[in-house]
Amino acid sequence: MDDTAALTFRPATPDDAPALVGLIESAYRGEASRAGWTTEADILEGQRTDPEGVLEVIGKPGGVLLAVESGAELIACCQLEHRGTHAYFGMFAVRPALQGAGLGKRIIAEAERFAHEEWGVSEMHMTVISVREELIAWYERRGYARTGETTPFPYGQPRFGIPTRDDLEFELLTKKLG
């Protein structure tokens, strides 16, 4: 897919949940995720999400799970949650075979535009597993800054994955919008 391909952004519906779970799992876990560069397969085993988690995000007031399509094909998604003066960005996944083609840049730019224009927020927040240096560097190239503020990884909760190491935590990254 080239960088000029038309993308459609729409709010996900409950009917999208199975396809979204498959997309998110393929981008982060298992052997299929190794086709892309966002894999967490070396640090986490088990699931990344499940239908209940996706449905929770879809149904959450003040938020949207954007489904990104090329033609009628689901190729990416991201979560946006309105939290007062900022928006939270999460559940970002691009089909592994399409990673590295510029789609991520286009999707995050659209998410930032949406949050700023639709909700009037002045900042975007996200959390990234702190050992994911390559991913954090990618976000830094998009204007995000490391805050040094961390929260613990939910060890002992297999719904979020089974860590293969004991030093995982989430770091808050922020970006001013507008």
PDB file of C-alpha atoms in Angstrom:
ATOM      1  CA  MET A   1       0.000   0.000   0.000  1.00  0.00           C
ATOM      2  CA  ASP A   2       1.462   3.363  -0.960  1.00  0.00           C
ATOM      3  CA  ASP A   3       1.358   6.543   1.105  1.00  0.00           C
ATOM      4  CA  THR A   4      -1.311   8.081  -1.140  1.00  0.00           C
ATOM      5  CA  ALA A   5      -3.846   5.290  -0.668  1.00  0.00           C
ATOM      6  CA  ALA A   6      -7.246   6.475   0.537  1.00  0.00           C
ATOM      7  CA  LEU A   7      -7.980   5.657   4.142  1.00  0.00           C
ATOM      8  CA  THR A   8     -11.393   5.710   5.791  1.00  0.00           C
ATOM      9  CA  PHE A   9     -11.660   6.472   9.506  1.00  0.00           C
ATOM     10  CA  ARG A  10     -14.872   5.521  11.280  1.00  0.00           C
ATOM     11  CA  PRO A  11     -16.000   4.747  14.807  1.00  0.00           C
ATOM     12  CA  ALA A  12     -15.848   1.007  15.434  1.00  0.00           C
ATOM     13  CA  THR A  13     -19.073  -0.796  16.299  1.00  0.00           C
ATOM     14  CA  PRO A  14     -19.622  -3.911  18.413  1.00  0.00           C
ATOM     15  CA  ASP A  15     -19.834  -5.921  15.165  1.00  0.00           C
ATOM     16  CA  ASP A  16     -16.197  -4.966  14.491  1.00  0.00           C
ATOM     17  CA  ALA A  17     -14.922  -6.484  17.758  1.00  0.00           C
ATOM     18  CA  PRO A  18     -13.800  -9.902  16.408  1.00  0.00           C
ATOM     19  CA  ALA A  19     -11.874  -8.345  13.500  1.00  0.00           C
ATOM     20  CA  LEU A  20     -10.339  -5.709  15.800  1.00  0.00           C
ATOM     21  CA  VAL A  21      -9.164  -8.349  18.279  1.00  0.00           C
ATOM     22  CA  GLY A  22      -7.541 -10.253  15.407  1.00  0.00           C
ATOM     23  CA  LEU A  23      -5.859  -7.105  14.114  1.00  0.00           C
ATOM     24  CA  ILE A  24      -4.525  -6.053  17.534  1.00  0.00           C
ATOM     25  CA  GLU A  25      -3.301  -9.539  18.387  1.00  0.00           C
ATOM     26  CA  SER A  26      -1.551  -9.854  15.004  1.00  0.00           C
ATOM     27  CA  ALA A  27       0.269  -6.539  15.505  1.00  0.00           C
ATOM     28  CA  TYR A  28       1.624  -7.323  18.973  1.00  0.00           C
ATOM     29  CA  ARG A  29       1.665 -11.019  19.872  1.00  0.00           C
ATOM     30  CA  GLY A  30       2.750 -14.335  18.491  1.00  0.00           C
ATOM     31  CA  GLU A  31       4.729 -15.237  15.415  1.00  0.00           C
ATOM     32  CA  ALA A  32       2.465 -13.285  13.040  1.00  0.00           C
ATOM     33  CA  SER A  33       3.423 -10.060  14.834  1.00  0.00           C
ATOM     34  CA  ARG A  34       7.069 -10.548  13.873  1.00  0.00           C
ATOM     35  CA  ALA A  35       6.188  -9.541  10.287  1.00  0.00           C
ATOM     36  CA  GLY A  36       5.955  -5.975  11.595  1.00  0.00           C
ATOM     37  CA  TRP A  37       8.181  -3.966  13.909  1.00  0.00           C
ATOM     38  CA  THR A  38       5.658  -3.243  16.707  1.00  0.00           C
ATOM     39  CA  THR A  39       5.711  -6.778  18.077  1.00  0.00           C
ATOM     40  CA  GLU A  40       5.814  -7.337  21.820  1.00  0.00           C
ATOM     41  CA  ALA A  41       6.403 -11.082  21.341  1.00  0.00           C
ATOM     42  CA  ASP A  42       9.868 -10.928  22.948  1.00  0.00           C
ATOM     43  CA  ILE A  43       8.594  -9.352  26.177  1.00  0.00           C
ATOM     44  CA  LEU A  44       5.010 -10.601  26.485  1.00  0.00           C
ATOM     45  CA  GLU A  45       3.241 -13.844  25.744  1.00  0.00           C
ATOM     46  CA  GLY A  46      -0.471 -14.577  25.816  1.00  0.00           C
ATOM     47  CA  GLN A  47      -3.117 -12.158  24.654  1.00  0.00           C
ATOM     48  CA  ARG A  48      -2.916  -8.391  24.105  1.00  0.00           C
ATOM     49  CA  THR A  49      -6.676  -7.907  24.285  1.00  0.00           C
ATOM     50  CA  ASP A  50      -9.922  -9.837  24.083  1.00  0.00           C
ATOM     51  CA  PRO A  51     -13.456  -9.217  22.784  1.00  0.00           C
ATOM     52  CA  GLU A  52     -14.588  -7.903  26.182  1.00  0.00           C
ATOM     53  CA  GLY A  53     -11.732  -5.387  26.299  1.00  0.00           C
ATOM     54  CA  VAL A  54     -12.438  -4.149  22.775  1.00  0.00           C
ATOM     55  CA  LEU A  55     -16.180  -3.885  23.456  1.00  0.00           C
ATOM     56  CA  GLU A  56     -15.413  -1.936  26.637  1.00  0.00           C
ATOM     57  CA  VAL A  57     -13.406   0.618  24.636  1.00  0.00           C
ATOM     58  CA  ILE A  58     -16.077   0.830  21.897  1.00  0.00           C
ATOM     59  CA  GLY A  59     -18.828   1.462  24.448  1.00  0.00           C
ATOM     60  CA  LYS A  60     -16.960   3.846  26.742  1.00  0.00           C
ATOM     61  CA  PRO A  61     -18.589   7.289  26.962  1.00  0.00           C
ATOM     62  CA  GLY A  62     -16.276  10.107  25.893  1.00  0.00           C
ATOM     63  CA  GLY A  63     -14.206   7.876  23.673  1.00  0.00           C
ATOM     64  CA  VAL A  64     -13.979   6.302  20.280  1.00  0.00           C
ATOM     65  CA  LEU A  65     -12.174   3.328  18.805  1.00  0.00           C
ATOM     66  CA  LEU A  66     -11.359   4.387  15.265  1.00  0.00           C
ATOM     67  CA  ALA A  67     -11.402   1.633  12.666  1.00  0.00           C
ATOM     68  CA  VAL A  68      -9.133   2.458   9.730  1.00  0.00           C
ATOM     69  CA  GLU A  69      -9.982   0.891   6.393  1.00  0.00           C
ATOM     70  CA  SER A  70      -8.495   0.819   2.938  1.00  0.00           C
ATOM     71  CA  GLY A  71     -11.370  -0.043   0.658  1.00  0.00           C
ATOM     72  CA  ALA A  72     -13.497  -2.369   2.742  1.00  0.00           C
ATOM     73  CA  GLU A  73     -10.468  -3.895   4.462  1.00  0.00           C
ATOM     74  CA  LEU A  74      -9.723  -3.211   8.153  1.00  0.00           C
ATOM     75  CA  ILE A  75      -6.016  -2.357   8.291  1.00  0.00           C
ATOM     76  CA  ALA A  76      -5.554  -0.401  11.528  1.00  0.00           C
ATOM     77  CA  CYS A  77      -7.214   1.013  14.620  1.00  0.00           C
ATOM     78  CA  CYS A  78      -6.627   3.387  17.505  1.00  0.00           C
ATOM     79  CA  GLN A  79      -8.417   4.371  20.688  1.00  0.00           C
ATOM     80  CA  LEU A  80      -9.101   7.978  21.648  1.00  0.00           C
ATOM     81  CA  GLU A  81     -10.501   8.923  25.028  1.00  0.00           C
ATOM     82  CA  HIS A  82     -11.476  12.467  26.004  1.00  0.00           C
ATOM     83  CA  ARG A  83     -10.021  13.220  29.448  1.00  0.00           C
ATOM     84  CA  GLY A  84     -10.659  16.902  30.148  1.00  0.00           C
ATOM     85  CA  THR A  85      -7.893  19.050  28.642  1.00  0.00           C
ATOM     86  CA  HIS A  86      -6.171  16.080  27.015  1.00  0.00           C
ATOM     87  CA  ALA A  87      -7.016  12.984  25.015  1.00  0.00           C
ATOM     88  CA  TYR A  88      -5.604   9.520  25.643  1.00  0.00           C
ATOM     89  CA  PHE A  89      -4.303   7.608  22.604  1.00  0.00           C
ATOM     90  CA  GLY A  90      -4.073   3.831  22.822  1.00  0.00           C
ATOM     91  CA  MET A  91      -4.906   0.444  21.316  1.00  0.00           C
ATOM     92  CA  PHE A  92      -2.965   1.483  18.209  1.00  0.00           C
ATOM     93  CA  ALA A  93      -2.459  -1.334  15.727  1.00  0.00           C
ATOM     94  CA  VAL A  94      -1.492  -1.533  12.059  1.00  0.00           C
ATOM     95  CA  ARG A  95      -1.590  -4.822  10.171  1.00  0.00           C
ATOM     96  CA  PRO A  96       2.008  -6.175  10.398  1.00  0.00           C
ATOM     97  CA  ALA A  97       2.506  -6.598   6.639  1.00  0.00           C
ATOM     98  CA  LEU A  98       1.646  -2.903   6.154  1.00  0.00           C
ATOM     99  CA  GLN A  99       3.907  -1.533   8.888  1.00  0.00           C
ATOM    100  CA  GLY A 100       6.779   0.648   7.782  1.00  0.00           C
ATOM    101  CA  ALA A 101       4.818   2.101   4.838  1.00  0.00           C
ATOM    102  CA  GLY A 102       3.871   5.414   6.468  1.00  0.00           C
ATOM    103  CA  LEU A 103       0.398   4.416   7.625  1.00  0.00           C
ATOM    104  CA  GLY A 104       1.171   4.929  11.311  1.00  0.00           C
ATOM    105  CA  LYS A 105       2.176   8.553  10.697  1.00  0.00           C
ATOM    106  CA  ARG A 106      -1.060   9.208   8.814  1.00  0.00           C
ATOM    107  CA  ILE A 107      -3.211   7.537  11.455  1.00  0.00           C
ATOM    108  CA  ILE A 108      -1.673   9.288  14.451  1.00  0.00           C
ATOM    109  CA  ALA A 109      -1.940  12.639  12.619  1.00  0.00           C
ATOM    110  CA  GLU A 110      -5.653  12.015  12.030  1.00  0.00           C
ATOM    111  CA  ALA A 111      -6.143  10.991  15.672  1.00  0.00           C
ATOM    112  CA  GLU A 112      -4.440  14.204  16.828  1.00  0.00           C
ATOM    113  CA  ARG A 113      -6.540  16.286  14.424  1.00  0.00           C
ATOM    114  CA  PHE A 114      -9.741  14.625  15.623  1.00  0.00           C
ATOM    115  CA  ALA A 115      -8.932  15.088  19.320  1.00  0.00           C
ATOM    116  CA  HIS A 116      -7.961  18.738  18.846  1.00  0.00           C
ATOM    117  CA  GLU A 117     -10.804  19.745  16.513  1.00  0.00           C
ATOM    118  CA  GLU A 118     -13.646  17.600  17.863  1.00  0.00           C
ATOM    119  CA  TRP A 119     -12.871  17.796  21.572  1.00  0.00           C
ATOM    120  CA  GLY A 120     -10.799  20.967  21.749  1.00  0.00           C
ATOM    121  CA  VAL A 121      -8.037  19.289  23.724  1.00  0.00           C
ATOM    122  CA  SER A 122      -4.594  20.843  23.836  1.00  0.00           C
ATOM    123  CA  GLU A 123      -2.564  17.712  24.538  1.00  0.00           C
ATOM    124  CA  MET A 124      -2.389  14.019  23.661  1.00  0.00           C
ATOM    125  CA  HIS A 125      -1.251  11.439  26.225  1.00  0.00           C
ATOM    126  CA  MET A 126      -0.269   7.817  25.767  1.00  0.00           C
ATOM    127  CA  THR A 127       1.517   5.140  27.724  1.00  0.00           C
ATOM    128  CA  VAL A 128       4.184   2.889  26.218  1.00  0.00           C
ATOM    129  CA  ILE A 129       6.042  -0.016  27.807  1.00  0.00           C
ATOM    130  CA  SER A 130       9.296   1.692  28.809  1.00  0.00           C
ATOM    131  CA  VAL A 131      11.607  -1.003  27.402  1.00  0.00           C
ATOM    132  CA  ARG A 132      10.143  -0.451  23.907  1.00  0.00           C
ATOM    133  CA  GLU A 133      12.912   2.013  22.985  1.00  0.00           C
ATOM    134  CA  GLU A 134      12.394   1.755  19.203  1.00  0.00           C
ATOM    135  CA  LEU A 135       8.667   2.452  19.555  1.00  0.00           C
ATOM    136  CA  ILE A 136       9.254   5.350  21.951  1.00  0.00           C
ATOM    137  CA  ALA A 137      11.790   6.800  19.493  1.00  0.00           C
ATOM    138  CA  TRP A 138       9.157   6.581  16.730  1.00  0.00           C
ATOM    139  CA  TYR A 139       6.711   8.555  18.880  1.00  0.00           C
ATOM    140  CA  GLU A 140       9.426  11.081  19.743  1.00  0.00           C
ATOM    141  CA  ARG A 141       9.939  11.665  16.009  1.00  0.00           C
ATOM    142  CA  ARG A 142       6.202  12.481  15.868  1.00  0.00           C
ATOM    143  CA  GLY A 143       6.623  15.156  18.575  1.00  0.00           C
ATOM    144  CA  TYR A 144       5.883  13.167  21.731  1.00  0.00           C
ATOM    145  CA  ALA A 145       8.016  13.727  24.823  1.00  0.00           C
ATOM    146  CA  ARG A 146       8.953  11.260  27.533  1.00  0.00           C
ATOM    147  CA  THR A 147       7.758  12.496  30.911  1.00  0.00           C
ATOM    148  CA  GLY A 148       9.578  10.020  33.145  1.00  0.00           C
ATOM    149  CA  GLU A 149       6.224   9.355  34.819  1.00  0.00           C
ATOM    150  CA  THR A 150       5.641   5.613  35.059  1.00  0.00           C
ATOM    151  CA  THR A 151       2.926   3.236  36.184  1.00  0.00           C
ATOM    152  CA  PRO A 152       3.415  -0.452  36.964  1.00  0.00           C
ATOM    153  CA  PHE A 153       2.694  -3.184  34.442  1.00  0.00           C
ATOM    154  CA  PRO A 154      -0.277  -5.322  35.609  1.00  0.00           C
ATOM    155  CA  TYR A 155       1.737  -8.406  36.529  1.00  0.00           C
ATOM    156  CA  GLY A 156      -0.428 -11.369  37.482  1.00  0.00           C
ATOM    157  CA  GLN A 157      -3.266 -10.293  35.166  1.00  0.00           C
ATOM    158  CA  PRO A 158      -2.978 -12.578  32.127  1.00  0.00           C
ATOM    159  CA  ARG A 159      -5.766 -10.633  30.394  1.00  0.00           C
ATOM    160  CA  PHE A 160      -3.026  -8.096  29.524  1.00  0.00           C
ATOM    161  CA  GLY A 161      -0.334 -10.610  28.657  1.00  0.00           C
ATOM    162  CA  ILE A 162       2.205 -12.807  30.403  1.00  0.00           C
ATOM    163  CA  PRO A 163       5.519 -10.966  30.865  1.00  0.00           C
ATOM    164  CA  THR A 164       8.758 -12.774  30.039  1.00  0.00           C
ATOM    165  CA  ARG A 165      10.770 -10.304  32.151  1.00  0.00           C
ATOM    166  CA  ASP A 166      10.306  -8.541  35.478  1.00  0.00           C
ATOM    167  CA  ASP A 167      11.177  -4.927  34.584  1.00  0.00           C
ATOM    168  CA  LEU A 168       8.105  -3.835  32.629  1.00  0.00           C
ATOM    169  CA  GLU A 169       6.327  -0.563  33.342  1.00  0.00           C
ATOM    170  CA  PHE A 170       4.420   2.016  31.341  1.00  0.00           C
ATOM    171  CA  GLU A 171       5.850   5.470  30.667  1.00  0.00           C
ATOM    172  CA  LEU A 172       3.664   8.464  29.934  1.00  0.00           C
ATOM    173  CA  LEU A 173       4.402  10.312  26.685  1.00  0.00           C
ATOM    174  CA  THR A 174       2.721  13.632  25.874  1.00  0.00           C
ATOM    175  CA  LYS A 175       2.409  16.007  22.931  1.00  0.00           C
ATOM    176  CA  LYS A 176       1.003  19.534  22.714  1.00  0.00           C
ATOM    177  CA  LEU A 177      -1.641  19.842  19.987  1.00  0.00           C
ATOM    178  CA  GLY A 178      -2.690  22.848  17.934  1.00  0.00           C
TER     179      GLY A 178
END
